C-alpha positions as MATLAB code, in Angstrom:
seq = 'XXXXXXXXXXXXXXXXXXXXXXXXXXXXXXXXXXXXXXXXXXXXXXXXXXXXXXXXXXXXXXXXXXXXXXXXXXXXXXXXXXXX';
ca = [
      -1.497  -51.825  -38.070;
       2.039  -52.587  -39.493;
       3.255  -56.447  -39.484;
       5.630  -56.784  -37.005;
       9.497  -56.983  -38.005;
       9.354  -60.346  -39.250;
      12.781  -60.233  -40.313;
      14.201  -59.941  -37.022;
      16.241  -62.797  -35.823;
      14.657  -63.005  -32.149;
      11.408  -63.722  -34.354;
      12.849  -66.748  -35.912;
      14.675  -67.915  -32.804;
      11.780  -68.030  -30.982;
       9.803  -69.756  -33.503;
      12.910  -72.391  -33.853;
      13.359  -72.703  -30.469;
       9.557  -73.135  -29.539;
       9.405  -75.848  -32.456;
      12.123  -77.829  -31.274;
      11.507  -77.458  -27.845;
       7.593  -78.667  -28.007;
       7.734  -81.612  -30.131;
      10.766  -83.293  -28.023;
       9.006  -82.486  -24.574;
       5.545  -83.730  -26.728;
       7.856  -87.305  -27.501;
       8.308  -88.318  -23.780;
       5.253  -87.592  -22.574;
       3.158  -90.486  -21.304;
      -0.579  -88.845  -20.562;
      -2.090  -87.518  -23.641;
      -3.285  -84.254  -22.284;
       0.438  -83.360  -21.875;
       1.741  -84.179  -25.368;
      -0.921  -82.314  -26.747;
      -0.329  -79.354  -24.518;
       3.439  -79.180  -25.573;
       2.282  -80.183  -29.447;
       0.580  -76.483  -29.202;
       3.976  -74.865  -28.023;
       5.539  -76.632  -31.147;
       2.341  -75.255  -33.097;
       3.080  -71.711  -31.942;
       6.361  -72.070  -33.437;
       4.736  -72.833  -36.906;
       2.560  -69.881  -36.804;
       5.838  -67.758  -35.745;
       7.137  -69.051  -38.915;
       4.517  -67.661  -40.754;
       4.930  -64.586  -39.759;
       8.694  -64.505  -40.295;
       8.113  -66.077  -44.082;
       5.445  -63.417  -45.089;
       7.858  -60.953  -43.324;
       8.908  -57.834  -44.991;
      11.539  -59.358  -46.549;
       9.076  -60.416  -48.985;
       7.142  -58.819  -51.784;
       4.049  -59.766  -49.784;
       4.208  -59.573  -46.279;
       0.420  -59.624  -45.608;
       0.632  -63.149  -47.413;
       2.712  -64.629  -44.196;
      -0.191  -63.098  -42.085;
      -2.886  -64.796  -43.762;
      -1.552  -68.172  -43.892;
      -1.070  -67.470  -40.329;
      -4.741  -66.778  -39.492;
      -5.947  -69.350  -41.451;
      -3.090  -72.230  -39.856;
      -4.454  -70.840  -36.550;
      -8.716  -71.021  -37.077;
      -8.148  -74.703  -38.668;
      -5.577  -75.974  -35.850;
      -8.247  -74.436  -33.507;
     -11.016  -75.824  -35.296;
      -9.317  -79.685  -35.172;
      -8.132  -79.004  -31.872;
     -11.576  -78.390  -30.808;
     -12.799  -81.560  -31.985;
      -9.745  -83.719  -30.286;
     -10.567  -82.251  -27.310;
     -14.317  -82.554  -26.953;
];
């Protein structure tokens, strides 16, 4: 299957906005379960990133999906352990 159009601007917005948007909801939180919950929307917006970096704007674009995959098993890996 095709990357998707990682070039588009929506893709970037979306990655912007959900970076900016998690880690200042994540810095007024007071319980920990809640900054860590909006710390993953801001962590969503790095793996959008990926995608849009390996895009096909790029010579390799199935370099931005890899160093998405990996980003997301070792952020679920750690996350795993902060959780249990």
């Amino acid at each position: 299957m095709p990357p998707p159009d990682c070039g588009s601007g929506a893709l970037w917005a979306a990655a912007v906005l959900s970076m900016f948007v998690g880690n200042l909801s994540a810095i007024v939180q007071t319980s920990v379960k809640r900054m860590l919950a909006y710390s993953s929307i801001a962590h969503a917006g790095y793996i959008l990133a990926r995608f849009r970096r390996g895009g096909p704007a790029t010579d390799h674009p199935e370099a931005g999906i890899a160093a998405a995959l990996f980003y997301l098993v070792s952020y679920a890996l750690v996350k795993t352990g902060r959780v249990s």
